[in-house]
PDB file of C-alpha atoms in Angstrom:
ATOM      1  CA  UNK Q 175      13.099  -7.183 -31.664  1.00 84.00           C
ATOM      2  CA  UNK Q 176      13.553 -10.343 -29.255  1.00 92.00           C
ATOM      3  CA  UNK Q 177      15.876  -9.812 -26.341  1.00 96.00           C
ATOM      4  CA  UNK Q 178      17.920 -12.862 -25.328  1.00 98.00           C
ATOM      5  CA  UNK Q 179      19.290 -13.886 -22.190  1.00 98.00           C
ATOM      6  CA  UNK Q 180      22.034 -16.453 -21.815  1.00 98.00           C
ATOM      7  CA  UNK Q 181      21.379 -19.581 -19.453  1.00 98.00           C
ATOM      8  CA  UNK Q 182      24.864 -19.819 -17.880  1.00 98.00           C
ATOM      9  CA  UNK Q 183      24.051 -23.212 -16.339  1.00 98.00           C
ATOM     10  CA  UNK Q 184      23.716 -24.768 -19.756  1.00 98.00           C
ATOM     11  CA  UNK Q 185      25.946 -22.463 -21.812  1.00 98.00           C
ATOM     12  CA  UNK Q 186      29.818 -21.927 -21.521  1.00 98.00           C
ATOM     13  CA  UNK Q 187      30.209 -25.057 -19.633  1.00 97.00           C
ATOM     14  CA  UNK Q 188      33.942 -25.157 -20.869  1.00 97.00           C
ATOM     15  CA  UNK Q 189      34.436 -22.144 -18.275  1.00 98.00           C
ATOM     16  CA  UNK Q 190      34.279 -22.045 -14.514  1.00 97.00           C
ATOM     17  CA  UNK Q 191      30.921 -20.657 -13.753  1.00 98.00           C
ATOM     18  CA  UNK Q 192      32.085 -17.172 -12.457  1.00 98.00           C
ATOM     19  CA  UNK Q 193      33.723 -16.769 -15.819  1.00 98.00           C
ATOM     20  CA  UNK Q 194      30.777 -17.254 -17.765  1.00 98.00           C
ATOM     21  CA  UNK Q 195      29.474 -14.140 -17.214  1.00 98.00           C
ATOM     22  CA  UNK Q 196      32.208 -12.216 -19.176  1.00 98.00           C
ATOM     23  CA  UNK Q 197      31.691 -14.856 -21.680  1.00 98.00           C
ATOM     24  CA  UNK Q 198      28.238 -13.979 -22.382  1.00 98.00           C
ATOM     25  CA  UNK Q 199      28.747 -10.215 -22.295  1.00 97.00           C
ATOM     26  CA  UNK Q 200      31.334 -10.903 -24.890  1.00 97.00           C
ATOM     27  CA  UNK Q 201      28.873 -12.561 -27.154  1.00 97.00           C
ATOM     28  CA  UNK Q 202      26.573  -9.448 -26.987  1.00 96.00           C
ATOM     29  CA  UNK Q 203      24.167 -10.783 -24.202  1.00 97.00           C
ATOM     30  CA  UNK Q 204      22.837  -8.030 -22.165  1.00 97.00           C
ATOM     31  CA  UNK Q 205      21.243 -10.496 -19.431  1.00 98.00           C
ATOM     32  CA  UNK Q 206      21.731 -13.987 -17.920  1.00 98.00           C
ATOM     33  CA  UNK Q 207      19.700 -16.647 -16.235  1.00 98.00           C
ATOM     34  CA  UNK Q 208      20.643 -19.574 -14.468  1.00 98.00           C
ATOM     35  CA  UNK Q 209      19.480 -22.764 -12.471  1.00 96.00           C
ATOM     36  CA  UNK Q 210      21.036 -22.069  -9.001  1.00 95.00           C
ATOM     37  CA  UNK Q 211      23.270 -19.354  -7.327  1.00 97.00           C
ATOM     38  CA  UNK Q 212      23.296 -20.852  -4.185  1.00 97.00           C
ATOM     39  CA  UNK Q 213      26.992 -22.299  -4.272  1.00 96.00           C
ATOM     40  CA  UNK Q 214      28.219 -18.388  -4.438  1.00 97.00           C
ATOM     41  CA  UNK Q 215      27.522 -15.449  -2.192  1.00 97.00           C
ATOM     42  CA  UNK Q 216      24.803 -13.353  -3.777  1.00 98.00           C
ATOM     43  CA  UNK Q 217      26.891 -10.234  -3.431  1.00 98.00           C
ATOM     44  CA  UNK Q 218      29.949 -11.939  -5.408  1.00 98.00           C
ATOM     45  CA  UNK Q 219      27.444 -12.644  -8.076  1.00 98.00           C
ATOM     46  CA  UNK Q 220      26.283  -8.977  -8.253  1.00 98.00           C
ATOM     47  CA  UNK Q 221      29.698  -7.870  -8.490  1.00 98.00           C
ATOM     48  CA  UNK Q 222      29.981 -10.157 -11.729  1.00 98.00           C
ATOM     49  CA  UNK Q 223      26.715  -8.787 -13.051  1.00 98.00           C
ATOM     50  CA  UNK Q 224      27.816  -5.408 -12.556  1.00 98.00           C
ATOM     51  CA  UNK Q 225      31.235  -5.540 -14.140  1.00 98.00           C
ATOM     52  CA  UNK Q 226      29.940  -6.939 -17.453  1.00 98.00           C
ATOM     53  CA  UNK Q 227      26.861  -4.948 -17.580  1.00 98.00           C
ATOM     54  CA  UNK Q 228      24.443  -7.783 -17.345  1.00 98.00           C
ATOM     55  CA  UNK Q 229      20.973  -8.068 -15.911  1.00 98.00           C
ATOM     56  CA  UNK Q 230      19.858 -11.116 -13.901  1.00 98.00           C
ATOM     57  CA  UNK Q 231      16.472 -12.203 -15.140  1.00 98.00           C
ATOM     58  CA  UNK Q 232      15.854 -15.395 -13.610  1.00 98.00           C
ATOM     59  CA  UNK Q 233      16.973 -18.078 -11.446  1.00 98.00           C
ATOM     60  CA  UNK Q 234      15.408 -21.243  -9.806  1.00 98.00           C
ATOM     61  CA  UNK Q 235      14.224 -21.365  -6.144  1.00 98.00           C
ATOM     62  CA  UNK Q 236      16.219 -24.678  -4.459  1.00 97.00           C
ATOM     63  CA  UNK Q 237      14.527 -27.948  -5.698  1.00 97.00           C
ATOM     64  CA  UNK Q 238      15.199 -29.030  -2.185  1.00 97.00           C
ATOM     65  CA  UNK Q 239      17.190 -28.189   0.841  1.00 96.00           C
ATOM     66  CA  UNK Q 240      17.458 -25.228   2.759  1.00 94.00           C
ATOM     67  CA  UNK Q 241      21.168 -24.075   2.529  1.00 93.00           C
ATOM     68  CA  UNK Q 242      23.934 -24.395  -0.052  1.00 92.00           C
ATOM     69  CA  UNK Q 243      24.700 -27.948   1.008  1.00 95.00           C
ATOM     70  CA  UNK Q 244      21.504 -29.492   1.202  1.00 96.00           C
ATOM     71  CA  UNK Q 245      20.401 -27.686  -2.002  1.00 95.00           C
ATOM     72  CA  UNK Q 246      23.437 -29.310  -3.937  1.00 93.00           C
ATOM     73  CA  UNK Q 247      22.485 -32.632  -2.366  1.00 95.00           C
ATOM     74  CA  UNK Q 248      18.977 -32.531  -3.542  1.00 95.00           C
ATOM     75  CA  UNK Q 249      20.052 -31.616  -7.141  1.00 92.00           C
ATOM     76  CA  UNK Q 250      22.606 -34.241  -7.243  1.00 92.00           C
ATOM     77  CA  UNK Q 251      19.857 -36.527  -6.039  1.00 93.00           C
ATOM     78  CA  UNK Q 252      17.508 -35.610  -8.732  1.00 93.00           C
ATOM     79  CA  UNK Q 253      15.212 -33.715  -7.074  1.00 95.00           C
ATOM     80  CA  UNK Q 254      13.117 -31.152  -9.040  1.00 96.00           C
ATOM     81  CA  UNK Q 255      11.272 -29.212  -6.679  1.00 97.00           C
ATOM     82  CA  UNK Q 256       9.067 -29.474  -3.337  1.00 97.00           C
ATOM     83  CA  UNK Q 257       6.002 -27.281  -4.332  1.00 98.00           C
ATOM     84  CA  UNK Q 258       3.620 -30.371  -4.985  1.00 98.00           C
ATOM     85  CA  UNK Q 259       5.048 -32.563  -2.331  1.00 97.00           C
ATOM     86  CA  UNK Q 260       2.867 -32.576   0.952  1.00 95.00           C
ATOM     87  CA  UNK Q 261       4.953 -32.675   3.959  1.00 95.00           C
ATOM     88  CA  UNK Q 262       7.774 -30.755   2.667  1.00 96.00           C
ATOM     89  CA  UNK Q 263       6.067 -27.465   3.328  1.00 97.00           C
ATOM     90  CA  UNK Q 264       8.678 -26.035   5.823  1.00 97.00           C
ATOM     91  CA  UNK Q 265      11.559 -26.929   3.475  1.00 97.00           C
ATOM     92  CA  UNK Q 266       9.612 -25.170   0.522  1.00 98.00           C
ATOM     93  CA  UNK Q 267       9.108 -21.905   2.640  1.00 98.00           C
ATOM     94  CA  UNK Q 268      12.931 -22.050   3.896  1.00 97.00           C
ATOM     95  CA  UNK Q 269      13.960 -22.643   0.327  1.00 97.00           C
ATOM     96  CA  UNK Q 270      11.597 -19.881  -0.895  1.00 98.00           C
ATOM     97  CA  UNK Q 271      13.084 -17.427   1.755  1.00 98.00           C
ATOM     98  CA  UNK Q 272      16.792 -17.872   0.533  1.00 98.00           C
ATOM     99  CA  UNK Q 273      15.728 -17.317  -2.981  1.00 98.00           C
ATOM    100  CA  UNK Q 274      14.023 -14.027  -2.316  1.00 98.00           C
ATOM    101  CA  UNK Q 275      16.995 -12.736  -0.404  1.00 98.00           C
ATOM    102  CA  UNK Q 276      19.123 -13.611  -3.541  1.00 98.00           C
ATOM    103  CA  UNK Q 277      16.386 -11.807  -5.639  1.00 98.00           C
ATOM    104  CA  UNK Q 278      16.904  -8.682  -3.508  1.00 98.00           C
ATOM    105  CA  UNK Q 279      20.962  -8.576  -4.036  1.00 98.00           C
ATOM    106  CA  UNK Q 280      20.951  -9.795  -7.457  1.00 98.00           C
ATOM    107  CA  UNK Q 281      18.110  -7.135  -8.640  1.00 98.00           C
ATOM    108  CA  UNK Q 282      16.415 -10.005 -10.162  1.00 98.00           C
ATOM    109  CA  UNK Q 283      12.631  -9.450 -10.741  1.00 98.00           C
ATOM    110  CA  UNK Q 284      11.531 -13.268 -11.178  1.00 98.00           C
ATOM    111  CA  UNK Q 285      11.987 -16.653  -9.387  1.00 98.00           C
ATOM    112  CA  UNK Q 286      11.075 -20.035 -10.827  1.00 98.00           C
ATOM    113  CA  UNK Q 287       9.615 -22.170  -8.488  1.00 98.00           C
ATOM    114  CA  UNK Q 288       9.700 -25.792  -9.852  1.00 98.00           C
ATOM    115  CA  UNK Q 289       6.559 -27.996  -9.012  1.00 98.00           C
ATOM    116  CA  UNK Q 290       8.291 -31.181  -8.439  1.00 97.00           C
ATOM    117  CA  UNK Q 291       7.752 -34.584  -9.095  1.00 97.00           C
ATOM    118  CA  UNK Q 292       4.174 -36.481  -7.889  1.00 96.00           C
ATOM    119  CA  UNK Q 293       5.584 -39.042  -5.130  1.00 93.00           C
ATOM    120  CA  UNK Q 294       4.745 -42.524  -5.730  1.00 91.00           C
ATOM    121  CA  UNK Q 295       1.220 -43.222  -4.156  1.00 90.00           C
ATOM    122  CA  UNK Q 296       0.105 -39.859  -4.230  1.00 91.00           C
ATOM    123  CA  UNK Q 297      -2.680 -38.656  -6.391  1.00 92.00           C
ATOM    124  CA  UNK Q 298      -2.515 -35.598  -8.711  1.00 94.00           C
ATOM    125  CA  UNK Q 299      -5.355 -34.243  -6.748  1.00 94.00           C
ATOM    126  CA  UNK Q 300      -3.668 -34.419  -3.664  1.00 94.00           C
ATOM    127  CA  UNK Q 301      -0.519 -32.734  -5.257  1.00 96.00           C
ATOM    128  CA  UNK Q 302      -2.353 -30.114  -6.454  1.00 97.00           C
ATOM    129  CA  UNK Q 303      -3.879 -29.096  -3.169  1.00 97.00           C
ATOM    130  CA  UNK Q 304      -0.081 -28.801  -1.793  1.00 97.00           C
ATOM    131  CA  UNK Q 305       0.856 -27.004  -4.849  1.00 98.00           C
ATOM    132  CA  UNK Q 306      -2.012 -24.339  -4.564  1.00 98.00           C
ATOM    133  CA  UNK Q 307      -1.165 -23.853  -0.940  1.00 98.00           C
ATOM    134  CA  UNK Q 308       2.731 -23.343  -1.222  1.00 98.00           C
ATOM    135  CA  UNK Q 309       1.916 -20.970  -4.466  1.00 98.00           C
ATOM    136  CA  UNK Q 310      -0.398 -18.879  -2.645  1.00 98.00           C
ATOM    137  CA  UNK Q 311       2.212 -18.343   0.188  1.00 98.00           C
ATOM    138  CA  UNK Q 312       4.875 -17.820  -2.290  1.00 98.00           C
ATOM    139  CA  UNK Q 313       3.395 -15.120  -4.300  1.00 98.00           C
ATOM    140  CA  UNK Q 314       2.379 -13.396  -0.954  1.00 98.00           C
ATOM    141  CA  UNK Q 315       6.087 -13.532   0.196  1.00 98.00           C
ATOM    142  CA  UNK Q 316       7.117 -12.413  -3.162  1.00 98.00           C
ATOM    143  CA  UNK Q 317       4.707  -9.439  -3.125  1.00 97.00           C
ATOM    144  CA  UNK Q 318       6.392  -7.972  -0.286  1.00 96.00           C
ATOM    145  CA  UNK Q 319       9.682  -7.717  -2.051  1.00 95.00           C
ATOM    146  CA  UNK Q 320       8.314  -6.853  -5.349  1.00 96.00           C
ATOM    147  CA  UNK Q 321       9.236 -10.147  -7.074  1.00 98.00           C
ATOM    148  CA  UNK Q 322       7.100 -12.733  -9.118  1.00 98.00           C
ATOM    149  CA  UNK Q 323       7.062 -16.317  -8.664  1.00 98.00           C
ATOM    150  CA  UNK Q 324       6.987 -18.134 -12.077  1.00 98.00           C
ATOM    151  CA  UNK Q 325       5.537 -21.789 -12.592  1.00 98.00           C
ATOM    152  CA  UNK Q 326       6.672 -23.759 -15.708  1.00 98.00           C
ATOM    153  CA  UNK Q 327       5.251 -26.751 -17.498  1.00 98.00           C
ATOM    154  CA  UNK Q 328       7.991 -29.333 -18.195  1.00 98.00           C
ATOM    155  CA  UNK Q 329       7.749 -32.550 -20.147  1.00 98.00           C
ATOM    156  CA  UNK Q 330       7.424 -35.754 -18.403  1.00 96.00           C
ATOM    157  CA  UNK Q 331      10.108 -37.450 -20.860  1.00 96.00           C
ATOM    158  CA  UNK Q 332      12.811 -35.068 -19.446  1.00 97.00           C
ATOM    159  CA  UNK Q 333      11.543 -35.233 -15.703  1.00 97.00           C
ATOM    160  CA  UNK Q 334       9.306 -38.337 -15.336  1.00 96.00           C
ATOM    161  CA  UNK Q 335       6.231 -37.566 -12.925  1.00 96.00           C
ATOM    162  CA  UNK Q 336       6.676 -33.666 -13.031  1.00 98.00           C
ATOM    163  CA  UNK Q 337       3.637 -32.270 -11.920  1.00 98.00           C
ATOM    164  CA  UNK Q 338       2.933 -29.416 -14.275  1.00 98.00           C
ATOM    165  CA  UNK Q 339       3.030 -30.222 -17.920  1.00 98.00           C
ATOM    166  CA  UNK Q 340       0.776 -28.278 -19.896  1.00 98.00           C
ATOM    167  CA  UNK Q 341       0.059 -24.361 -20.685  1.00 98.00           C
ATOM    168  CA  UNK Q 342      -3.485 -24.600 -20.105  1.00 98.00           C
ATOM    169  CA  UNK Q 343      -3.046 -26.246 -16.536  1.00 98.00           C
ATOM    170  CA  UNK Q 344      -0.559 -23.305 -15.605  1.00 98.00           C
ATOM    171  CA  UNK Q 345      -3.074 -20.843 -16.446  1.00 98.00           C
ATOM    172  CA  UNK Q 346      -5.604 -22.666 -14.752  1.00 98.00           C
ATOM    173  CA  UNK Q 347      -3.410 -22.679 -11.484  1.00 98.00           C
ATOM    174  CA  UNK Q 348      -2.988 -18.712 -11.806  1.00 98.00           C
ATOM    175  CA  UNK Q 349      -6.426 -18.488 -12.068  1.00 98.00           C
ATOM    176  CA  UNK Q 350      -6.897 -20.667  -8.772  1.00 98.00           C
ATOM    177  CA  UNK Q 351      -3.990 -18.583  -6.841  1.00 98.00           C
ATOM    178  CA  UNK Q 352      -5.380 -15.120  -8.035  1.00 97.00           C
ATOM    179  CA  UNK Q 353      -2.300 -13.417  -7.407  1.00 98.00           C
ATOM    180  CA  UNK Q 354      -0.670 -10.679 -10.023  1.00 97.00           C
ATOM    181  CA  UNK Q 355       2.662 -11.851  -8.399  1.00 98.00           C
ATOM    182  CA  UNK Q 356       2.386 -15.682  -9.959  1.00 98.00           C
ATOM    183  CA  UNK Q 357       3.404 -15.647 -13.700  1.00 98.00           C
ATOM    184  CA  UNK Q 358       4.057 -18.722 -16.186  1.00 98.00           C
ATOM    185  CA  UNK Q 359       7.355 -19.515 -17.626  1.00 98.00           C
ATOM    186  CA  UNK Q 360       6.621 -20.524 -20.940  1.00 98.00           C
ATOM    187  CA  UNK Q 361       9.472 -22.872 -22.271  1.00 98.00           C
ATOM    188  CA  UNK Q 362       8.926 -23.474 -26.016  1.00 98.00           C
ATOM    189  CA  UNK Q 363      11.148 -26.858 -26.151  1.00 98.00           C
ATOM    190  CA  UNK Q 364       8.764 -28.455 -23.345  1.00 98.00           C
ATOM    191  CA  UNK Q 365       5.738 -26.998 -25.114  1.00 98.00           C
ATOM    192  CA  UNK Q 366       6.750 -28.521 -28.414  1.00 98.00           C
ATOM    193  CA  UNK Q 367       7.421 -31.810 -26.814  1.00 98.00           C
ATOM    194  CA  UNK Q 368       3.932 -32.116 -24.985  1.00 98.00           C
ATOM    195  CA  UNK Q 369       1.691 -30.157 -26.748  1.00 97.00           C
ATOM    196  CA  UNK Q 370       3.187 -28.811 -30.308  1.00 97.00           C
ATOM    197  CA  UNK Q 371       1.165 -25.939 -31.983  1.00 97.00           C
ATOM    198  CA  UNK Q 372       3.682 -23.563 -30.586  1.00 98.00           C
ATOM    199  CA  UNK Q 373       2.693 -20.523 -32.657  1.00 98.00           C
ATOM    200  CA  UNK Q 374      -1.011 -20.886 -31.569  1.00 98.00           C
ATOM    201  CA  UNK Q 375      -0.212 -21.052 -27.726  1.00 98.00           C
ATOM    202  CA  UNK Q 376       2.006 -17.965 -28.151  1.00 98.00           C
ATOM    203  CA  UNK Q 377      -0.752 -16.169 -29.915  1.00 98.00           C
ATOM    204  CA  UNK Q 378      -3.306 -17.670 -27.012  1.00 98.00           C
ATOM    205  CA  UNK Q 379      -1.329 -16.812 -23.816  1.00 98.00           C
ATOM    206  CA  UNK Q 380       1.122 -13.771 -24.616  1.00 98.00           C
ATOM    207  CA  UNK Q 381      -1.659 -11.520 -24.606  1.00 98.00           C
ATOM    208  CA  UNK Q 382      -2.943 -12.537 -21.415  1.00 98.00           C
ATOM    209  CA  UNK Q 383       0.139 -10.535 -19.935  1.00 97.00           C
ATOM    210  CA  UNK Q 384       0.514 -13.732 -17.524  1.00 98.00           C
ATOM    211  CA  UNK Q 385       3.636 -14.951 -19.436  1.00 98.00           C
ATOM    212  CA  UNK Q 386       6.722 -13.544 -17.799  1.00 98.00           C
ATOM    213  CA  UNK Q 387       9.300 -15.356 -19.308  1.00 98.00           C
ATOM    214  CA  UNK Q 388       9.839 -17.388 -22.324  1.00 98.00           C
ATOM    215  CA  UNK Q 389      12.722 -19.987 -23.080  1.00 98.00           C
ATOM    216  CA  UNK Q 390      14.013 -21.732 -26.147  1.00 98.00           C
ATOM    217  CA  UNK Q 391      15.982 -24.824 -27.090  1.00 98.00           C
ATOM    218  CA  UNK Q 392      15.960 -26.870 -30.407  1.00 98.00           C
ATOM    219  CA  UNK Q 393      13.689 -29.846 -30.310  1.00 98.00           C
ATOM    220  CA  UNK Q 394      13.969 -32.594 -29.433  1.00 97.00           C
ATOM    221  CA  UNK Q 395      17.794 -32.478 -28.996  1.00 97.00           C
ATOM    222  CA  UNK Q 396      17.627 -29.215 -26.832  1.00 98.00           C
ATOM    223  CA  UNK Q 397      20.610 -27.825 -28.568  1.00 98.00           C
ATOM    224  CA  UNK Q 398      20.991 -24.553 -30.409  1.00 98.00           C
ATOM    225  CA  UNK Q 399      17.531 -23.145 -31.560  1.00 98.00           C
ATOM    226  CA  UNK Q 400      18.571 -23.540 -35.159  1.00 97.00           C
ATOM    227  CA  UNK Q 401      18.896 -27.362 -34.777  1.00 96.00           C
ATOM    228  CA  UNK Q 402      15.649 -29.356 -34.908  1.00 96.00           C
ATOM    229  CA  UNK Q 403      11.906 -29.269 -35.770  1.00 98.00           C
ATOM    230  CA  UNK Q 404      10.738 -25.681 -34.463  1.00 98.00           C
ATOM    231  CA  UNK Q 405      11.055 -22.760 -36.853  1.00 98.00           C
ATOM    232  CA  UNK Q 406      12.534 -20.201 -34.337  1.00 98.00           C
ATOM    233  CA  UNK Q 407      12.884 -17.521 -36.791  1.00 97.00           C
ATOM    234  CA  UNK Q 408       9.154 -17.623 -37.654  1.00 98.00           C
ATOM    235  CA  UNK Q 409       8.363 -17.921 -33.923  1.00 98.00           C
ATOM    236  CA  UNK Q 410      10.598 -14.910 -32.997  1.00 98.00           C
ATOM    237  CA  UNK Q 411       8.428 -12.934 -35.749  1.00 97.00           C
ATOM    238  CA  UNK Q 412       5.249 -14.058 -33.993  1.00 98.00           C
ATOM    239  CA  UNK Q 413       6.517 -13.093 -30.353  1.00 98.00           C
ATOM    240  CA  UNK Q 414       7.550  -9.742 -31.927  1.00 97.00           C
ATOM    241  CA  UNK Q 415       4.201  -9.357 -33.551  1.00 98.00           C
ATOM    242  CA  UNK Q 416       2.286 -10.074 -30.169  1.00 98.00           C
ATOM    243  CA  UNK Q 417       4.650  -7.186 -28.585  1.00 97.00           C
ATOM    244  CA  UNK Q 418       6.193  -9.439 -26.044  1.00 98.00           C
ATOM    245  CA  UNK Q 419       8.092  -7.055 -23.471  1.00 96.00           C
ATOM    246  CA  UNK Q 420      10.241  -9.755 -21.495  1.00 97.00           C
ATOM    247  CA  UNK Q 421      13.394 -11.660 -22.044  1.00 98.00           C
ATOM    248  CA  UNK Q 422      13.780 -15.102 -24.080  1.00 98.00           C
ATOM    249  CA  UNK Q 423      16.204 -17.498 -22.161  1.00 98.00           C
ATOM    250  CA  UNK Q 424      18.568 -19.593 -24.240  1.00 98.00           C
ATOM    251  CA  UNK Q 425      18.013 -22.723 -21.933  1.00 98.00           C
ATOM    252  CA  UNK Q 426      19.708 -25.167 -24.397  1.00 98.00           C
ATOM    253  CA  UNK Q 427      23.087 -27.135 -24.328  1.00 98.00           C
ATOM    254  CA  UNK Q 428      25.251 -26.047 -27.081  1.00 98.00           C
ATOM    255  CA  UNK Q 429      26.308 -29.143 -29.167  1.00 97.00           C
ATOM    256  CA  UNK Q 430      29.844 -28.385 -29.000  1.00 94.00           C
ATOM    257  CA  UNK Q 431      29.169 -26.487 -25.567  1.00 91.00           C
ATOM    258  CA  UNK Q 432      32.040 -28.554 -23.709  1.00 89.00           C
ATOM    259  CA  UNK Q 433      34.656 -27.706 -26.152  1.00 94.00           C
ATOM    260  CA  UNK Q 434      36.694 -24.373 -25.970  1.00 95.00           C
ATOM    261  CA  UNK Q 435      34.637 -21.781 -27.351  1.00 96.00           C
ATOM    262  CA  UNK Q 436      32.044 -24.113 -28.226  1.00 97.00           C
ATOM    263  CA  UNK Q 437      28.994 -22.028 -27.209  1.00 98.00           C
ATOM    264  CA  UNK Q 438      30.326 -18.913 -29.160  1.00 97.00           C
ATOM    265  CA  UNK Q 439      30.631 -20.834 -32.368  1.00 97.00           C
ATOM    266  CA  UNK Q 440      27.005 -22.076 -32.187  1.00 97.00           C
ATOM    267  CA  UNK Q 441      25.515 -18.318 -31.972  1.00 97.00           C
ATOM    268  CA  UNK Q 442      25.119 -18.051 -35.620  1.00 96.00           C
ATOM    269  CA  UNK Q 443      21.334 -18.332 -35.238  1.00 97.00           C
ATOM    270  CA  UNK Q 444      21.591 -15.029 -32.550  1.00 97.00           C
ATOM    271  CA  UNK Q 445      23.494 -12.579 -34.708  1.00 92.00           C
ATOM    272  CA  UNK Q 446      20.329 -10.984 -36.609  1.00 92.00           C
ATOM    273  CA  UNK Q 447      18.987 -10.276 -33.444  1.00 90.00           C
ATOM    274  CA  UNK Q 448      21.945  -8.496 -31.636  1.00 84.00           C
ATOM    275  CA  UNK Q 449      21.509  -4.774 -30.980  1.00 73.00           C
ATOM    276  CA  UNK Q 450      24.421  -2.618 -32.162  1.00 62.00           C
ATOM    277  CA  UNK Q 451      26.926  -1.818 -29.238  1.00 58.00           C
TER     278      UNK Q 451
END
C-alpha cells in the first residue's frame, strides 16, 4: 500500500508552520516533507517530529543563499536553485553544507537539490557542465553522512527556463555522475505536464531503483490528486504492483487550504490508503 508524506509547505497553510506537524499527524500522516527548514533551528523541528511520531523524508537544499536571511531573500526573489549556474559554485557548496547539517539533525535520508534556471545568454551545454560538477561534489559530500541527493525534472510552465525537465534527462545525469547517492525525485504532476504517459514512465523507471521519492498533485491545477486529468487510483495500483518501497509526497495546494480545516476536508482521496492506528 502506498505510504504518503504531507508537504506542510503547501498543506495546512491556515496554520503557523510549526503547528502543521500536529495537524498532519492528526490526519493520519506518518511522514512530512517541506520546501525549506532554514527559518527554524533544526533541533526545534526535530522536537516537533518526535512529539507527533513523524518521519522527515525530504526537504530542499537552499534555492540560493548561505544562511536563513539570504536563503529567504533568494526564495522571495524567485530563485529556484544554483546547481546549473556557473559562477555560484561556492554558494551552492555552502548551501549544501547547511542542508546536510539539517539532514543529520532531522534524520532525513534525502535532500532535493534544485537544478536552477538557465541564465539568459548561457547555453544548456554550459549549464550541464556546471550541473554535473556540482552534483558530483554534492553526491560525494552526501555519501559521507549517509544521505542521498535528489534531482527533480520540473515543467517550464511553472518555472520558465528550469534546466531539468524530462525523466530521461534526469536518468542520463545519474549515469554521467555515477554515484549511488544521486537519485531521481519523480513528481507525477510535472511528468504529466511535460511528457504524459505517466504509468509507462513509472513502469520504466521505478524498477531501476534510481527513483528515491515520488510526488503527486492533480494536473493541471496542482490541487488534490482526485481533481484533474490523472487517474491516481490507477497510478497507485501501478506503484504497488511495482513494489516501490519509498514515500509519496503530497506536494499539492489544497483547493481550500487557506481556510480553517481546508486541507483536512480535502483528504477524502487519502482515506482508503490510511493504515489502521
